[in-house]
GROMACS .gro file of C-alpha atoms in nm:
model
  257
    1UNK     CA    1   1.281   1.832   0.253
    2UNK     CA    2   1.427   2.109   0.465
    3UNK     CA    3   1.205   2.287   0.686
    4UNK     CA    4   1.101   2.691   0.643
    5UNK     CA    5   1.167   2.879   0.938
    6UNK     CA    6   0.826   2.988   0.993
    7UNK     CA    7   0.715   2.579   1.004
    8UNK     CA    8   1.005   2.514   1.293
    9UNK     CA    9   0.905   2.871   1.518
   10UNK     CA   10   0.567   2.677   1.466
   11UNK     CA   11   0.637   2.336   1.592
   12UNK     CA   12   0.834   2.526   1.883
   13UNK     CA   13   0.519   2.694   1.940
   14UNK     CA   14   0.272   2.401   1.890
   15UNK     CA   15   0.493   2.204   2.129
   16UNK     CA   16   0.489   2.483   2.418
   17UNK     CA   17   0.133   2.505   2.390
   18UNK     CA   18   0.101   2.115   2.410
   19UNK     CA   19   0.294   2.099   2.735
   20UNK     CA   20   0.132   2.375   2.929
   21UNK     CA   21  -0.197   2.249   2.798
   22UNK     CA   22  -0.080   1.911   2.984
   23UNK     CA   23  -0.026   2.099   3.321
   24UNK     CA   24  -0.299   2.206   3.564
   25UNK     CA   25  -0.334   2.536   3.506
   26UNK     CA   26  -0.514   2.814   3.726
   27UNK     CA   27  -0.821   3.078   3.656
   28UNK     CA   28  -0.558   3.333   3.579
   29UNK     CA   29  -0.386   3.189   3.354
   30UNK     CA   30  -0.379   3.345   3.028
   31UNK     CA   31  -0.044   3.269   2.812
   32UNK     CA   32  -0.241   2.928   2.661
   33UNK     CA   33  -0.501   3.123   2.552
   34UNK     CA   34  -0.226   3.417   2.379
   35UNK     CA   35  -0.038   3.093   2.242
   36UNK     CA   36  -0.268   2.924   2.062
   37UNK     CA   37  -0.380   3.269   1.897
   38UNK     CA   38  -0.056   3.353   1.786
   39UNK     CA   39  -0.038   2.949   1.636
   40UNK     CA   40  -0.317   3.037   1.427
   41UNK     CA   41  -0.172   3.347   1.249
   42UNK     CA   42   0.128   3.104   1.201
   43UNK     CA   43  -0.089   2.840   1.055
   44UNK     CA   44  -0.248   3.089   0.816
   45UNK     CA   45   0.119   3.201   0.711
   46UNK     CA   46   0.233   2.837   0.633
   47UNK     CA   47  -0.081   2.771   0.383
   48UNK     CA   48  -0.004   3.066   0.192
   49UNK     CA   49   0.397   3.027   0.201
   50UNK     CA   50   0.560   2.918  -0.049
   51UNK     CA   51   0.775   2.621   0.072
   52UNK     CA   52   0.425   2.557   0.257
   53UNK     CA   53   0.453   2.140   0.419
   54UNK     CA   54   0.316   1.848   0.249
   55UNK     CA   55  -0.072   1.841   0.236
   56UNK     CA   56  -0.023   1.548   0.552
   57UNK     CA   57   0.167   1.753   0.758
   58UNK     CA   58  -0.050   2.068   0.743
   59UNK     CA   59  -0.330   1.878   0.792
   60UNK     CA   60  -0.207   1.721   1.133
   61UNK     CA   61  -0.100   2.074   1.193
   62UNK     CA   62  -0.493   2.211   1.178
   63UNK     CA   63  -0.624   1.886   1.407
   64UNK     CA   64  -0.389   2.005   1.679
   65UNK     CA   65  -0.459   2.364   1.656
   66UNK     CA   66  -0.838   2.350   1.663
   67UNK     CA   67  -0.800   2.085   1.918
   68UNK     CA   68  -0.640   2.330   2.152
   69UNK     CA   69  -0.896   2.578   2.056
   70UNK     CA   70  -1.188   2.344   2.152
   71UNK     CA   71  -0.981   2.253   2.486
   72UNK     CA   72  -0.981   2.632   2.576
   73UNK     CA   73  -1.313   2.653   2.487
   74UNK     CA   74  -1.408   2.345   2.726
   75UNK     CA   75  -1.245   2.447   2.987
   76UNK     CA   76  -1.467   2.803   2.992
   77UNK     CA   77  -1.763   2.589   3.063
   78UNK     CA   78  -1.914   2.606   3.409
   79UNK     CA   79  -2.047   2.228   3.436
   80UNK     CA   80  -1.850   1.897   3.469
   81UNK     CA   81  -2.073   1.742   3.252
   82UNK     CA   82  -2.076   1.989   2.958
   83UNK     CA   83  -1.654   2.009   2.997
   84UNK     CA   84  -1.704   1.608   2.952
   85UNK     CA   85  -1.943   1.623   2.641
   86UNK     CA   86  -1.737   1.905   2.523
   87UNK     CA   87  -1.407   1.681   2.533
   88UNK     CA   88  -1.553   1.401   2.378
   89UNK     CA   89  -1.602   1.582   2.078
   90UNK     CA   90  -1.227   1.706   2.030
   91UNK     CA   91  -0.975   1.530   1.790
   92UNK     CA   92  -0.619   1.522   1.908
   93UNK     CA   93  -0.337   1.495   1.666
   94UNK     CA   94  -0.235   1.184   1.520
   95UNK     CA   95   0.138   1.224   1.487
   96UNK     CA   96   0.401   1.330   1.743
   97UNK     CA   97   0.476   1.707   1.745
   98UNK     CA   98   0.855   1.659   1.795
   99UNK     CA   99   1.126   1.369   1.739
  100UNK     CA  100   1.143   1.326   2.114
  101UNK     CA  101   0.773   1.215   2.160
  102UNK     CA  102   0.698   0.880   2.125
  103UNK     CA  103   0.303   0.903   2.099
  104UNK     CA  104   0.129   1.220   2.008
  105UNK     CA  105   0.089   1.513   2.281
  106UNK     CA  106  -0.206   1.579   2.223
  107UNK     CA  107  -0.320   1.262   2.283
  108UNK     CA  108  -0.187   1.280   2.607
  109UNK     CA  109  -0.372   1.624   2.662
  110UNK     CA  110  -0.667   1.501   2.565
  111UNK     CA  111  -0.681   1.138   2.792
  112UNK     CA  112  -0.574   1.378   3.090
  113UNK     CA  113  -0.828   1.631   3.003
  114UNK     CA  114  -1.109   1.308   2.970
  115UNK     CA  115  -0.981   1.163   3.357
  116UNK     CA  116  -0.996   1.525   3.486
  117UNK     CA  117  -1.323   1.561   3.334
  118UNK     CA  118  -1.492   1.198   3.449
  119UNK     CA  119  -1.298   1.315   3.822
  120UNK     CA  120  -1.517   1.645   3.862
  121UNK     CA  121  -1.876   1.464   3.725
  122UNK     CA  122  -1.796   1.143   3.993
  123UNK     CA  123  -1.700   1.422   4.237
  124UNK     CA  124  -1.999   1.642   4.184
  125UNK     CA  125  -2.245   1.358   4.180
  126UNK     CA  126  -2.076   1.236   4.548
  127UNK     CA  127  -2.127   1.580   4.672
  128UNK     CA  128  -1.737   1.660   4.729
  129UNK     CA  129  -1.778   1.992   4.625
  130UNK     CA  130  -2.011   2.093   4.920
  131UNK     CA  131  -1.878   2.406   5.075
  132UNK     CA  132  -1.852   2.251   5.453
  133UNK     CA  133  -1.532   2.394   5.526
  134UNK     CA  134  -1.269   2.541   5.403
  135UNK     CA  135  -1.026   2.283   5.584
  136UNK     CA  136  -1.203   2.012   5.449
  137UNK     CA  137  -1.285   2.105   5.098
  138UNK     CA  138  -0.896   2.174   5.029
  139UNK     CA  139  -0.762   1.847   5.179
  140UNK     CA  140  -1.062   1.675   4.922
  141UNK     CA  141  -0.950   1.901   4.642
  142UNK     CA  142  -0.622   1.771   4.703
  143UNK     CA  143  -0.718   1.424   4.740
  144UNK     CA  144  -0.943   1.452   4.420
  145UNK     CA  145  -0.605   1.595   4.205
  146UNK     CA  146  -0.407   1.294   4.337
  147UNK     CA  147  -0.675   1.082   4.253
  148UNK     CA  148  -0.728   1.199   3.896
  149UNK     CA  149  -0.359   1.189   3.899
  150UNK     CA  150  -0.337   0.825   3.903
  151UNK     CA  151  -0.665   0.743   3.706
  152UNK     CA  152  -0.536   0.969   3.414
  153UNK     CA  153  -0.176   0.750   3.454
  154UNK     CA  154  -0.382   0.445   3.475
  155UNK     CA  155  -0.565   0.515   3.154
  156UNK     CA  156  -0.268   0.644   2.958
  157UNK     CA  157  -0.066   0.367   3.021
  158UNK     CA  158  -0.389   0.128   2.939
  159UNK     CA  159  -0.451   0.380   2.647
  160UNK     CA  160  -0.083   0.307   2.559
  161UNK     CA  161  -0.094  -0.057   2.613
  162UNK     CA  162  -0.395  -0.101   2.381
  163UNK     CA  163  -0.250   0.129   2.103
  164UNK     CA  164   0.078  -0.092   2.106
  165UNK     CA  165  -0.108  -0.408   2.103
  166UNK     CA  166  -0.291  -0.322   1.784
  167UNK     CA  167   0.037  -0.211   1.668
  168UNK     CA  168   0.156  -0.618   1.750
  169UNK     CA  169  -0.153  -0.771   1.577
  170UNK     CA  170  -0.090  -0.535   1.249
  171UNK     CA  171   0.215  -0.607   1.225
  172UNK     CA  172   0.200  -0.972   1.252
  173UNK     CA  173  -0.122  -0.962   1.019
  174UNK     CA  174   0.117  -0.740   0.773
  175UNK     CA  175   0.409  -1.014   0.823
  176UNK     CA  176   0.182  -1.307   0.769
  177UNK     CA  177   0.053  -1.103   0.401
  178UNK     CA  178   0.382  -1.100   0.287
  179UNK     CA  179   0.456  -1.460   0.368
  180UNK     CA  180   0.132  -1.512   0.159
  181UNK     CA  181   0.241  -1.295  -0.084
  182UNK     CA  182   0.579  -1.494  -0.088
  183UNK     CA  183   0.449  -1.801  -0.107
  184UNK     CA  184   0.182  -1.686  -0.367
  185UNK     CA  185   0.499  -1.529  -0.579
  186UNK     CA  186   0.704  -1.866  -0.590
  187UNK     CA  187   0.414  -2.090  -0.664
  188UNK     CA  188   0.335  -1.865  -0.954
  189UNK     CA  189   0.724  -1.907  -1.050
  190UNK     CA  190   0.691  -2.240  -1.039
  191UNK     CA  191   0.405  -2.260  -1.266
  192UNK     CA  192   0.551  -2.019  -1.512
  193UNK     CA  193   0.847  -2.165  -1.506
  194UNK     CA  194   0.655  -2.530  -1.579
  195UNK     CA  195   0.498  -2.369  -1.872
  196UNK     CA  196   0.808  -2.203  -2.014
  197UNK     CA  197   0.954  -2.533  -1.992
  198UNK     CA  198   0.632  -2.707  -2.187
  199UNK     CA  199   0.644  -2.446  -2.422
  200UNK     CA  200   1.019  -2.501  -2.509
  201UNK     CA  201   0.973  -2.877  -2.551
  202UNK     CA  202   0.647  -2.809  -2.813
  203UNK     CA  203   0.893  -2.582  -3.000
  204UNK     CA  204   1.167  -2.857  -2.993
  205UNK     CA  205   0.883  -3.105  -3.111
  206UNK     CA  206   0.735  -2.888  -3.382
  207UNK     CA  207   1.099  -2.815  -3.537
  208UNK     CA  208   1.182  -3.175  -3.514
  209UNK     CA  209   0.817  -3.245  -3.675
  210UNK     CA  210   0.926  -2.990  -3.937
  211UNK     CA  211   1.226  -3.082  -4.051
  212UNK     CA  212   1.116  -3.436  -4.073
  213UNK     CA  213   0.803  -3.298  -4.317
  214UNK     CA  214   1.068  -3.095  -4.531
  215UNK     CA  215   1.291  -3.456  -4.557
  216UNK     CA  216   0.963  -3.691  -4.650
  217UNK     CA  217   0.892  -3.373  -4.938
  218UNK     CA  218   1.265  -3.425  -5.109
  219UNK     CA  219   1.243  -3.770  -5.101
  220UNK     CA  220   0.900  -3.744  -5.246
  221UNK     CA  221   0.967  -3.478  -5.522
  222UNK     CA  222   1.252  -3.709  -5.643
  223UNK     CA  223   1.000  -4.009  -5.632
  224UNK     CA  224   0.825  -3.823  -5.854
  225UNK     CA  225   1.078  -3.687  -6.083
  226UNK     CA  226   1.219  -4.063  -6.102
  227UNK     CA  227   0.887  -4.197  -6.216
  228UNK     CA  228   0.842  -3.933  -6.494
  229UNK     CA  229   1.178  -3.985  -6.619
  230UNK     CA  230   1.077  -4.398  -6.655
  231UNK     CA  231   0.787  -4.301  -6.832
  232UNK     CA  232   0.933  -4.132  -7.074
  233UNK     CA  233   1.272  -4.380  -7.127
  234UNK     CA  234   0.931  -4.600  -7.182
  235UNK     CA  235   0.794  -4.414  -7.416
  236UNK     CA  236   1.053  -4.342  -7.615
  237UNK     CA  237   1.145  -4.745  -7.665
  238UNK     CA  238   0.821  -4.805  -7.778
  239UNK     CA  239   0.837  -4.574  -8.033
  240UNK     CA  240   1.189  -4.651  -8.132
  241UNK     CA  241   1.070  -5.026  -8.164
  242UNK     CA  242   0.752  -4.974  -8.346
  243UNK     CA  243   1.006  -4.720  -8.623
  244UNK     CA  244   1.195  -4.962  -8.643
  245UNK     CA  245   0.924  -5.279  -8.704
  246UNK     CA  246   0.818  -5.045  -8.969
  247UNK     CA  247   1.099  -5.027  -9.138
  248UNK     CA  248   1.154  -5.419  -9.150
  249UNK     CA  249   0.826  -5.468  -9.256
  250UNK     CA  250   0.849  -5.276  -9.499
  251UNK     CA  251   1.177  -5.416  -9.608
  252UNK     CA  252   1.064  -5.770  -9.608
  253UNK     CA  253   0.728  -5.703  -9.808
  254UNK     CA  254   0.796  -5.486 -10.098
  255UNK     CA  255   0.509  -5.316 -10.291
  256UNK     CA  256   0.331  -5.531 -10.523
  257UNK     CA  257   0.334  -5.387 -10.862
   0.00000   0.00000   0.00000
Protein backbone atom coordinates (compact mmCIF):
# COMPACT_ATOMS: atom_id res chain seq x y z
CA UNK A 1 0.00 0.00 0.00
CA UNK A 2 1.24 3.37 -1.21
CA UNK A 3 1.82 5.93 1.26
CA UNK A 4 -0.41 9.47 1.57
CA UNK A 5 1.66 12.37 1.49
CA UNK A 6 0.68 13.66 4.73
CA UNK A 7 1.99 9.98 6.39
CA UNK A 8 5.65 10.50 4.50
CA UNK A 9 5.95 14.69 5.56
CA UNK A 10 5.21 12.78 8.91
CA UNK A 11 7.81 10.15 9.06
CA UNK A 12 10.23 13.03 7.71
CA UNK A 13 9.13 14.85 10.63
CA UNK A 14 9.06 12.02 13.26
CA UNK A 15 12.57 11.15 12.07
CA UNK A 16 14.02 14.87 12.50
CA UNK A 17 12.61 15.02 15.79
CA UNK A 18 14.17 11.55 16.70
CA UNK A 19 17.66 12.67 15.76
CA UNK A 20 17.80 16.02 17.44
CA UNK A 21 16.14 14.39 20.39
CA UNK A 22 19.41 12.04 20.26
CA UNK A 23 21.80 15.11 20.39
CA UNK A 24 22.69 17.12 23.50
CA UNK A 25 20.81 19.91 23.21
CA UNK A 26 21.13 23.38 25.14
CA UNK A 27 18.58 25.57 27.51
CA UNK A 28 17.75 27.54 24.43
CA UNK A 29 16.84 25.27 22.39
CA UNK A 30 13.43 25.38 21.22
CA UNK A 31 12.85 23.75 17.55
CA UNK A 32 12.23 20.06 19.49
CA UNK A 33 9.74 21.45 21.40
CA UNK A 34 7.95 23.39 17.90
CA UNK A 35 8.56 19.83 16.20
CA UNK A 36 6.93 17.61 18.13
CA UNK A 37 3.83 20.11 18.26
CA UNK A 38 3.54 20.37 14.76
CA UNK A 39 3.81 16.07 14.75
CA UNK A 40 0.81 16.08 16.72
CA UNK A 41 -1.48 18.16 14.42
CA UNK A 42 -0.07 15.69 11.77
CA UNK A 43 -1.00 12.73 13.81
CA UNK A 44 -4.52 14.06 14.33
CA UNK A 45 -4.75 14.59 10.40
CA UNK A 46 -3.70 10.93 9.60
CA UNK A 47 -6.59 9.38 12.01
CA UNK A 48 -9.14 11.29 10.35
CA UNK A 49 -7.69 10.89 6.60
CA UNK A 50 -8.97 8.85 4.53
CA UNK A 51 -6.13 6.58 3.22
CA UNK A 52 -5.33 6.81 7.15
CA UNK A 53 -2.24 3.65 7.91
CA UNK A 54 -3.03 0.32 9.16
CA UNK A 55 -4.31 0.28 12.82
CA UNK A 56 -0.28 -1.13 13.63
CA UNK A 57 1.31 1.53 12.09
CA UNK A 58 -0.68 4.40 13.68
CA UNK A 59 -0.38 2.92 16.74
CA UNK A 60 3.58 2.84 16.71
CA UNK A 61 3.08 6.28 15.36
CA UNK A 62 1.23 7.55 18.87
CA UNK A 63 4.07 5.53 21.19
CA UNK A 64 6.71 7.68 19.53
CA UNK A 65 4.93 10.88 19.63
CA UNK A 66 3.89 10.85 23.29
CA UNK A 67 7.24 9.45 23.98
CA UNK A 68 8.84 12.61 22.74
CA UNK A 69 6.28 14.53 24.58
CA UNK A 70 7.12 12.84 27.95
CA UNK A 71 11.01 13.31 27.01
CA UNK A 72 10.36 17.15 26.72
CA UNK A 73 8.49 17.05 29.61
CA UNK A 74 11.45 15.21 31.60
CA UNK A 75 13.85 17.17 30.61
CA UNK A 76 11.87 20.48 32.24
CA UNK A 77 12.39 18.88 35.55
CA UNK A 78 14.89 20.46 37.90
CA UNK A 79 16.16 17.14 39.77
CA UNK A 80 18.30 14.21 38.45
CA UNK A 81 16.32 11.96 40.20
CA UNK A 82 12.81 13.02 39.09
CA UNK A 83 14.35 13.28 35.14
CA UNK A 84 15.33 9.45 36.06
CA UNK A 85 11.84 8.37 37.47
CA UNK A 86 10.35 10.43 34.80
CA UNK A 87 12.30 8.36 31.99
CA UNK A 88 11.56 5.20 33.35
CA UNK A 89 8.11 5.66 32.76
CA UNK A 90 8.36 6.52 28.88
CA UNK A 91 7.70 3.89 26.08
CA UNK A 92 9.84 4.23 23.02
CA UNK A 93 8.70 2.94 19.71
CA UNK A 94 8.91 -0.50 18.78
CA UNK A 95 9.61 -0.35 15.08
CA UNK A 96 12.24 1.61 13.12
CA UNK A 97 11.05 5.05 11.89
CA UNK A 98 12.83 4.74 8.49
CA UNK A 99 14.27 1.82 6.15
CA UNK A 100 17.76 2.93 7.07
CA UNK A 101 17.45 2.18 10.87
CA UNK A 102 18.19 -1.02 11.96
CA UNK A 103 16.67 -0.83 15.62
CA UNK A 104 14.15 1.73 16.59
CA UNK A 105 15.29 5.52 17.30
CA UNK A 106 13.64 5.95 19.86
CA UNK A 107 15.02 3.31 21.55
CA UNK A 108 18.18 4.76 21.14
CA UNK A 109 16.80 8.16 22.56
CA UNK A 110 15.51 6.70 25.28
CA UNK A 111 18.84 4.31 26.54
CA UNK A 112 20.85 7.68 25.99
CA UNK A 113 18.35 9.69 27.83
CA UNK A 114 18.45 6.67 30.86
CA UNK A 115 22.76 6.88 30.89
CA UNK A 116 22.47 10.71 30.88
CA UNK A 117 20.01 10.48 33.53
CA UNK A 118 21.87 7.67 35.96
CA UNK A 119 25.28 10.20 34.96
CA UNK A 120 23.71 13.43 36.69
CA UNK A 121 22.11 11.29 40.00
CA UNK A 122 25.91 9.42 40.41
CA UNK A 123 27.28 12.94 39.77
CA UNK A 124 25.07 14.80 42.17
CA UNK A 125 25.36 12.23 44.89
CA UNK A 126 29.55 12.57 44.45
CA UNK A 127 29.17 16.23 44.79
CA UNK A 128 30.55 17.11 41.12
CA UNK A 129 28.26 19.74 40.76
CA UNK A 130 29.74 21.91 43.64
CA UNK A 131 30.31 25.37 42.36
CA UNK A 132 34.28 25.47 43.35
CA UNK A 133 35.34 27.02 40.30
CA UNK A 134 34.52 27.81 37.26
CA UNK A 135 37.82 26.14 35.80
CA UNK A 136 37.12 23.14 37.50
CA UNK A 137 33.46 22.60 37.19
CA UNK A 138 33.78 22.87 33.20
CA UNK A 139 36.74 20.46 32.79
CA UNK A 140 34.24 17.90 35.20
CA UNK A 141 31.28 18.82 33.05
CA UNK A 142 33.30 17.82 30.28
CA UNK A 143 34.64 14.81 31.77
CA UNK A 144 31.07 13.81 33.01
CA UNK A 145 29.67 14.19 29.01
CA UNK A 146 32.57 11.94 27.90
CA UNK A 147 31.83 9.70 30.52
CA UNK A 148 28.10 9.34 29.90
CA UNK A 149 29.29 9.18 26.41
CA UNK A 150 30.78 5.88 26.72
CA UNK A 151 28.37 4.38 29.42
CA UNK A 152 25.35 5.24 27.09
CA UNK A 153 27.63 3.34 24.07
CA UNK A 154 28.35 0.68 26.52
CA UNK A 155 24.72 0.05 27.28
CA UNK A 156 23.43 0.38 23.75
CA UNK A 157 25.64 -1.94 22.38
CA UNK A 158 24.84 -4.39 25.57
CA UNK A 159 21.15 -3.25 25.02
CA UNK A 160 21.78 -4.35 21.38
CA UNK A 161 23.60 -7.46 22.13
CA UNK A 162 20.83 -8.74 24.44
CA UNK A 163 17.97 -7.79 21.98
CA UNK A 164 19.83 -9.86 19.17
CA UNK A 165 20.44 -12.72 21.38
CA UNK A 166 16.77 -13.19 22.13
CA UNK A 167 16.34 -12.72 18.54
CA UNK A 168 18.96 -16.12 18.20
CA UNK A 169 17.09 -18.16 20.88
CA UNK A 170 13.52 -17.35 19.06
CA UNK A 171 14.51 -18.16 16.20
CA UNK A 172 16.09 -21.38 16.93
CA UNK A 173 13.04 -22.17 19.34
CA UNK A 174 10.77 -21.18 16.10
CA UNK A 175 13.14 -23.55 13.83
CA UNK A 176 13.09 -26.40 16.26
CA UNK A 177 8.70 -26.00 16.20
CA UNK A 178 8.70 -26.49 12.76
CA UNK A 179 11.00 -29.47 12.77
CA UNK A 180 8.39 -30.73 15.37
CA UNK A 181 5.77 -29.75 13.36
CA UNK A 182 7.52 -31.65 10.41
CA UNK A 183 8.13 -34.51 12.03
CA UNK A 184 4.61 -34.46 13.70
CA UNK A 185 3.13 -33.94 9.90
CA UNK A 186 4.94 -37.11 8.38
CA UNK A 187 4.25 -39.40 11.25
CA UNK A 188 0.63 -38.51 10.91
CA UNK A 189 1.13 -39.35 7.00
CA UNK A 190 2.40 -42.34 7.81
CA UNK A 191 -0.39 -43.39 9.95
CA UNK A 192 -3.00 -42.21 7.55
CA UNK A 193 -1.49 -43.57 4.95
CA UNK A 194 -1.33 -47.17 7.09
CA UNK A 195 -4.98 -46.85 7.57
CA UNK A 196 -5.90 -45.97 4.00
CA UNK A 197 -4.01 -48.93 3.13
CA UNK A 198 -6.03 -51.25 5.92
CA UNK A 199 -9.04 -49.81 4.80
CA UNK A 200 -8.45 -50.74 1.07
CA UNK A 201 -7.53 -54.34 1.92
CA UNK A 202 -11.07 -54.72 4.22
CA UNK A 203 -12.82 -53.45 1.05
CA UNK A 204 -10.87 -55.97 -1.16
CA UNK A 205 -11.82 -58.67 1.57
CA UNK A 206 -15.47 -57.75 1.94
CA UNK A 207 -15.99 -57.78 -2.05
CA UNK A 208 -14.17 -61.00 -2.27
CA UNK A 209 -16.43 -62.22 0.87
CA UNK A 210 -19.35 -60.97 -1.23
CA UNK A 211 -19.08 -62.33 -4.27
CA UNK A 212 -18.27 -65.64 -2.79
CA UNK A 213 -21.87 -65.30 -0.66
CA UNK A 214 -23.70 -64.36 -4.05
CA UNK A 215 -21.88 -67.80 -5.74
CA UNK A 216 -22.79 -70.27 -2.54
CA UNK A 217 -26.74 -68.51 -3.09
CA UNK A 218 -26.90 -69.75 -7.03
CA UNK A 219 -25.59 -72.87 -6.32
CA UNK A 220 -27.99 -73.15 -3.48
CA UNK A 221 -31.22 -71.85 -5.24
CA UNK A 222 -30.52 -74.51 -7.96
CA UNK A 223 -30.05 -77.15 -5.11
CA UNK A 224 -33.23 -76.33 -4.31
CA UNK A 225 -34.98 -76.05 -7.53
CA UNK A 226 -33.29 -79.60 -8.40
CA UNK A 227 -34.79 -81.22 -5.35
CA UNK A 228 -38.35 -79.92 -6.05
CA UNK A 229 -38.23 -80.96 -9.52
CA UNK A 230 -37.28 -84.87 -8.07
CA UNK A 231 -40.07 -84.64 -5.93
CA UNK A 232 -42.39 -84.10 -8.21
CA UNK A 233 -40.87 -86.65 -11.23
CA UNK A 234 -41.56 -88.82 -7.83
CA UNK A 235 -44.72 -88.04 -7.42
CA UNK A 236 -45.94 -88.24 -10.53
CA UNK A 237 -44.57 -92.13 -10.98
CA UNK A 238 -46.32 -93.08 -8.11
CA UNK A 239 -49.37 -92.01 -9.28
CA UNK A 240 -48.87 -93.18 -12.79
CA UNK A 241 -48.09 -96.72 -11.23
CA UNK A 242 -50.84 -96.91 -8.76
CA UNK A 243 -53.46 -95.76 -12.28
CA UNK A 244 -52.13 -98.09 -13.80
CA UNK A 245 -52.29 -101.18 -10.94
CA UNK A 246 -55.81 -100.09 -10.98
CA UNK A 247 -56.51 -100.66 -14.13
CA UNK A 248 -54.94 -104.31 -14.15
CA UNK A 249 -56.68 -105.13 -11.24
CA UNK A 250 -59.47 -104.35 -12.39
CA UNK A 251 -58.89 -106.14 -15.61
CA UNK A 252 -57.89 -109.36 -14.03
CA UNK A 253 -60.91 -109.49 -11.47
CA UNK A 254 -64.07 -108.69 -13.22
CA UNK A 255 -67.27 -107.87 -11.24
CA UNK A 256 -69.02 -110.74 -9.88
CA UNK A 257 -72.52 -110.79 -11.02
Amino acid sequence: MALSRLEINFIRLLSRCESMASEKRGDTEWRLEKYVSALEEMLAALKKSTSKPVPEALTDYTRKVEFLKGLLEAEKLTSPTEKALANQFLAPGRTPTTGNERTSASKTVHLQTKARCTGEMRNELLGTTSNTGAGDAELRNRRGTALDERQSATELDTVLQHHHNIQEKLAEEMLSLARNLKNNSLAAQNVIKMDNQTLTQSMRMADVNFEKLKTESERLEQHTKKSVNWLLWIMLIIVCFIFISMILFIRIFPRLR
